[in-house]
Short mmCIF file of C-alpha atoms in Angstrom, two decimals:
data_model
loop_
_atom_site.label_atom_id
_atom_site.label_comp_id
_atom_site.label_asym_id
_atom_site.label_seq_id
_atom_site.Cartn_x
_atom_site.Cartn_y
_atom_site.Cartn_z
CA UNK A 1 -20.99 -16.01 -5.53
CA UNK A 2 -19.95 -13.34 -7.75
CA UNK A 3 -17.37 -10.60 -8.00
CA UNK A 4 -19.52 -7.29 -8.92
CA UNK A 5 -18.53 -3.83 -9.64
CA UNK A 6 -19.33 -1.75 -6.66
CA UNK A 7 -17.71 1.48 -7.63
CA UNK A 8 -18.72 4.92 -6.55
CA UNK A 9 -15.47 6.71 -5.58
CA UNK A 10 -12.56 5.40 -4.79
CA UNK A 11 -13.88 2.31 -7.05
CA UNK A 12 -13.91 -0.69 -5.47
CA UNK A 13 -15.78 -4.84 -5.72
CA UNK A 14 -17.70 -6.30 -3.61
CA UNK A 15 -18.66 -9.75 -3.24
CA UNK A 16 -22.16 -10.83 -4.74
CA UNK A 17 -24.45 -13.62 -3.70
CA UNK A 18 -27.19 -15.66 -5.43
CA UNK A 19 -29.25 -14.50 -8.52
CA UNK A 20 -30.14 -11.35 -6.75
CA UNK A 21 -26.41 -10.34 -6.57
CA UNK A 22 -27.28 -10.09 -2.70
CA UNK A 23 -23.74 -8.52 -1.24
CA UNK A 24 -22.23 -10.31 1.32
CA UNK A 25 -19.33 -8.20 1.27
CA UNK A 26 -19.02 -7.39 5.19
CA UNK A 27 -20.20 -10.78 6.34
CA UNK A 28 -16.30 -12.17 4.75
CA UNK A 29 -13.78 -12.13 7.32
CA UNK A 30 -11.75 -15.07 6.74
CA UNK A 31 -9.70 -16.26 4.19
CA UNK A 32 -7.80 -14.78 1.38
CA UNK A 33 -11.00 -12.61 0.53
CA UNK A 34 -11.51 -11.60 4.20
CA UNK A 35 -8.30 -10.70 4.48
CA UNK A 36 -7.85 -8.54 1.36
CA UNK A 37 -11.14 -7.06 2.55
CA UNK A 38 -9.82 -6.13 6.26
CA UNK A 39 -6.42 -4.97 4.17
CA UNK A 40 -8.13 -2.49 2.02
CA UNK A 41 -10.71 -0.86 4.67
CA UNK A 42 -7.97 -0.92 7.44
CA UNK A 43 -5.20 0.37 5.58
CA UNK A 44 -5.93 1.45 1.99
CA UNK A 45 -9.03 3.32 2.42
CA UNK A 46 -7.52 5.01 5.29
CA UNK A 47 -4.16 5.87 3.64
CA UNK A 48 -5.97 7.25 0.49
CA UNK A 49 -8.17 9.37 2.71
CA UNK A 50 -4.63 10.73 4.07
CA UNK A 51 -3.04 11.08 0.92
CA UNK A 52 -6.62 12.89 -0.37
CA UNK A 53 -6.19 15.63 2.80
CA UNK A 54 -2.48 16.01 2.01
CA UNK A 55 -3.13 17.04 -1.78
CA UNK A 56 -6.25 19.17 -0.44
CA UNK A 57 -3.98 21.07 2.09
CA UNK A 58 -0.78 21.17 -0.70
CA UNK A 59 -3.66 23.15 -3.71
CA UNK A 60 -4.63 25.18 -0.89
CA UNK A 61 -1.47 26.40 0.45
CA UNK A 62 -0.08 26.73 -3.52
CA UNK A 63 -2.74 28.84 -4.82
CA UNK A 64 -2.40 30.88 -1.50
CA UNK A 65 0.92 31.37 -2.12
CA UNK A 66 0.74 32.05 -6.04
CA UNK A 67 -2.06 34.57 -5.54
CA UNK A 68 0.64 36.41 -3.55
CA UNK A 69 2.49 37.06 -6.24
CA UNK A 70 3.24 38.50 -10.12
CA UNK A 71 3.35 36.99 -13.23
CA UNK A 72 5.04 37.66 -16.43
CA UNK A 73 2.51 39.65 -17.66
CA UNK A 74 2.26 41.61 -14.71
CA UNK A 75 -1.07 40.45 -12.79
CA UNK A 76 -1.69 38.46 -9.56
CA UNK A 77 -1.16 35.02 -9.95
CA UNK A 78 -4.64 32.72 -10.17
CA UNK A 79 -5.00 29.22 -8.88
CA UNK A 80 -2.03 27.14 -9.42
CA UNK A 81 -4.08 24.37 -9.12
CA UNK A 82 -7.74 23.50 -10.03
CA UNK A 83 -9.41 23.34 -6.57
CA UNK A 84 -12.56 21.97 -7.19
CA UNK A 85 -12.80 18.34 -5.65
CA UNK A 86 -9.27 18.26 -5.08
CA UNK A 87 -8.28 14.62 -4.07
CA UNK A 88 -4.57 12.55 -4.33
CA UNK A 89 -6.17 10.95 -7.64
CA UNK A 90 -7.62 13.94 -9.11
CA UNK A 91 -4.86 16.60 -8.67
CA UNK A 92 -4.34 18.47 -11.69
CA UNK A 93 -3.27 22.09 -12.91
CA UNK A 94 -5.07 25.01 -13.74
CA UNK A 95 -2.70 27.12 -15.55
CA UNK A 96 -0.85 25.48 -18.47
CA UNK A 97 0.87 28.91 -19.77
CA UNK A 98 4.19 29.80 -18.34
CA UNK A 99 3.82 33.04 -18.10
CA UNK A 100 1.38 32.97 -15.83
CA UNK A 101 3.52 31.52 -13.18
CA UNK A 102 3.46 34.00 -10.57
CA UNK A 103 7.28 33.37 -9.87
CA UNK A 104 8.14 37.14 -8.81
CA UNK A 105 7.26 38.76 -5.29
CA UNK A 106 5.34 42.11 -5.28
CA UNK A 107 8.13 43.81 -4.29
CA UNK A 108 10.07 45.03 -7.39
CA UNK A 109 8.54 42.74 -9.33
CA UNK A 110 10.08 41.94 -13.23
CA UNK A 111 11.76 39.10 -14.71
CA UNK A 112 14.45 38.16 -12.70
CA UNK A 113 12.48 38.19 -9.20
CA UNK A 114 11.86 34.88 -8.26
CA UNK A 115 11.12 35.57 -4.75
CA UNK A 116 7.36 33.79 -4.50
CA UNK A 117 8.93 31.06 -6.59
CA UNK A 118 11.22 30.38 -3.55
CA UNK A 119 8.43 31.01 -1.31
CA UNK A 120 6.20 28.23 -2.89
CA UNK A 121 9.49 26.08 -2.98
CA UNK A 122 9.28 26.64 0.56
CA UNK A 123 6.08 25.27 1.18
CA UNK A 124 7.44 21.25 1.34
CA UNK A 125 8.85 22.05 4.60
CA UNK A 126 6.98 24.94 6.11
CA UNK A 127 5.11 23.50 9.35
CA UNK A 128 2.17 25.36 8.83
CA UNK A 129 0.89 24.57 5.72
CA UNK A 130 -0.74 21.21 6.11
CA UNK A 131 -3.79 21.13 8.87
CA UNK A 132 -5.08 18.00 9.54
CA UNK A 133 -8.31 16.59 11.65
CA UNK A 134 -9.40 19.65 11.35
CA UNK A 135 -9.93 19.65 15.11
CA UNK A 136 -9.93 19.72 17.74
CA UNK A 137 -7.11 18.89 18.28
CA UNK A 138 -5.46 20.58 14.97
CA UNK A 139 -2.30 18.99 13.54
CA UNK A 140 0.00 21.38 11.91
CA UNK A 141 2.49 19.43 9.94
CA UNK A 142 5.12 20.48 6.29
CA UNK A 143 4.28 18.22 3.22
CA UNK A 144 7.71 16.45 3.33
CA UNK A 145 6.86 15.43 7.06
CA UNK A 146 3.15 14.56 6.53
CA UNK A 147 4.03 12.27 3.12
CA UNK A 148 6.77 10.64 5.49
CA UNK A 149 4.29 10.00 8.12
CA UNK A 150 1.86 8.40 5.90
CA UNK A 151 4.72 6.04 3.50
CA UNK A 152 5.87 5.26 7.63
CA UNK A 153 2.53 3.78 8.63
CA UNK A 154 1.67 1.93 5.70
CA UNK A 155 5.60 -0.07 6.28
CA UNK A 156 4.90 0.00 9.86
CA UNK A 157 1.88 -2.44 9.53
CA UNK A 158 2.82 -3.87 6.06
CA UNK A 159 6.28 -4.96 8.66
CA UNK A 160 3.37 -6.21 11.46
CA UNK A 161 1.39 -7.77 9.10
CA UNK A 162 4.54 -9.88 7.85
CA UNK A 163 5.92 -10.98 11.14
CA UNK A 164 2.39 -11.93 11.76
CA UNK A 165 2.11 -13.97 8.93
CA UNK A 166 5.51 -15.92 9.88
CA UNK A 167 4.26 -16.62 13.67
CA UNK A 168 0.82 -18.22 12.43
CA UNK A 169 2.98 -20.17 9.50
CA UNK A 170 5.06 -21.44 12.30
CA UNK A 171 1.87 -22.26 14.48
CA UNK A 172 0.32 -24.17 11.76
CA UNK A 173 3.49 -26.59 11.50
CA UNK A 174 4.01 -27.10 15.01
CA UNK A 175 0.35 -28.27 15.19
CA UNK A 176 0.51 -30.22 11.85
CA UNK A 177 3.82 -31.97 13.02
CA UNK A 178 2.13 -32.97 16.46
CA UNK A 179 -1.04 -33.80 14.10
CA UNK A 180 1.30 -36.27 12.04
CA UNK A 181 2.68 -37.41 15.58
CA UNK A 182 -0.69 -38.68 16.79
CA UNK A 183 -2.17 -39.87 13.55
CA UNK A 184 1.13 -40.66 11.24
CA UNK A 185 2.36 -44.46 10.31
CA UNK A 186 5.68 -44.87 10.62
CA UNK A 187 6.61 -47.93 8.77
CA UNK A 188 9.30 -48.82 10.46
CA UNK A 189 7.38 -48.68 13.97
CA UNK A 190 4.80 -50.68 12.72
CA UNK A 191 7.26 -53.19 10.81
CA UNK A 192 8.75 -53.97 14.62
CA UNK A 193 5.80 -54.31 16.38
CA UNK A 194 4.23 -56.86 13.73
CA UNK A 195 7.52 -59.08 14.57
CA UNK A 196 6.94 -58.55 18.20
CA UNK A 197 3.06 -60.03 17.84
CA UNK A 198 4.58 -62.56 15.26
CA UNK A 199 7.14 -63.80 18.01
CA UNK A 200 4.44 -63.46 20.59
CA UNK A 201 1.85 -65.92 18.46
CA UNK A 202 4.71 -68.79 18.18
CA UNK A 203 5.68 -68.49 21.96
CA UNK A 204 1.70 -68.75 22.64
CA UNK A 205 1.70 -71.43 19.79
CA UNK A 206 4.49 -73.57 21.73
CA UNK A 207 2.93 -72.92 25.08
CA UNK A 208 -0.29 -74.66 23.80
CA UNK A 209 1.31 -77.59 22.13
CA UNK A 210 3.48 -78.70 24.99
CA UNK A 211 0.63 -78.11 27.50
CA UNK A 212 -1.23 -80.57 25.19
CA UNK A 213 1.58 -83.03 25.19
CA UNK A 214 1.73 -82.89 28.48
CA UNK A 215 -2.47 -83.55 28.98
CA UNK A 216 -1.92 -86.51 26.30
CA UNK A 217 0.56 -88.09 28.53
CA UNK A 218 -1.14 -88.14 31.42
CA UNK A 219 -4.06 -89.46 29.38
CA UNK A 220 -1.96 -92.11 28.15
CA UNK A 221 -0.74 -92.93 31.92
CA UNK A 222 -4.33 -94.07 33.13
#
């Protein structure tokens, strides 16, 4: 078998088999490869799809916010951010002139009002900026609490995976150790019981020559 590039997006392997390159990806689930398998469409492709609504919901709620305001030159802000196929990987700007920050509020706005600025600022930890599973039912959480949420998970069951690991590492060497029990040599054992059988051979060996001093005599008598 084969490691062969699988991408599409997020890119990713899979496992090929044979000359065909047959994938045999999903059929893998033990192992270090099953494992980092499970790991990566349990947790990773999950958490990315998180992260991807997160970034979605913070270009949204940005160039909502911007649009609400005035920039230096004295028109409504545009798109902070480029929204087209937003995701955590892609994010990127769409204004890369300063003065078209939108920074000031519509009301008396000039340099010196910084009043959407703050409101944008605000954003992080406004509750109703980030809607998730789009419903129902719909989630309403900030940015801040949302990123926490997601950086909580992942340690939750990177912490569950880890005490996991320890139990089954303990499992295997109580089973190995009662493994060595049953099958081991110990020398010293085996160095005690050959005396034993030793000893055992010359009493048996003393046994049979007196009984056949004894038969001789008798022999010998007649």
């Amino acid at each position: 078998s084969t490691i062969a590039d699988n991408s599409t997006n997020p890119p990713r392997t899979a496992i090929g088999y044979g000359p065909s390159q047959i994938n045999i990806t999903q059929q893998l689930s033990g192992g270090e490869i099953g494992g980092a398998i499970l790991a990566r469409t349990d947790v990773v492709d999950s958490t990315r799809a998180e992260l991807d609504i997160l970034a979605e919901s913070i270009v949204t709620a940005f160039n909502t916010a911007h649009g609400n305001g005035i920039d230096l030159n004295g028109n409504a802000g545009t798109d902070f951010f480029d929204a087209a196929g937003t995701t955590a990987a892609t994010i990127s700007m769409n204004i890369t002139d300063t003065r078209l920050i939108a920074a000031s509020s519509t009301t008396n706005p000039g340099v010196g009002n910084n009043e959407n600025a703050l409101a944008m600022a605000a954003l992080q930890t406004d509750k109703t900026t980030v809607i998730l599973n789009p419903g129902p039912p719909v989630i309403s959480r900030s940015f801040n609490d949302q990123y926490g949420s997601i950086v909580s998970q992942v340690a939750t069951r990177t912490n569950q995976a880890t005490v996991s690991q320890e139990t089954q590492a303990g499992l295997v060497s109580q089973i190995r150790q009662r493994s060595e029990s049953v099958s081991g040599v110990n020398l010293d054992e085996e160095a005690a019981n050959l005396i034993k059988f030793q000893q055992a051979y010359q009493a048996a060996s003393q046994i049979i020559t007196v009984s056949n001093t004894v038969f001789n005599s008798l022999i010998n008598a007649f």
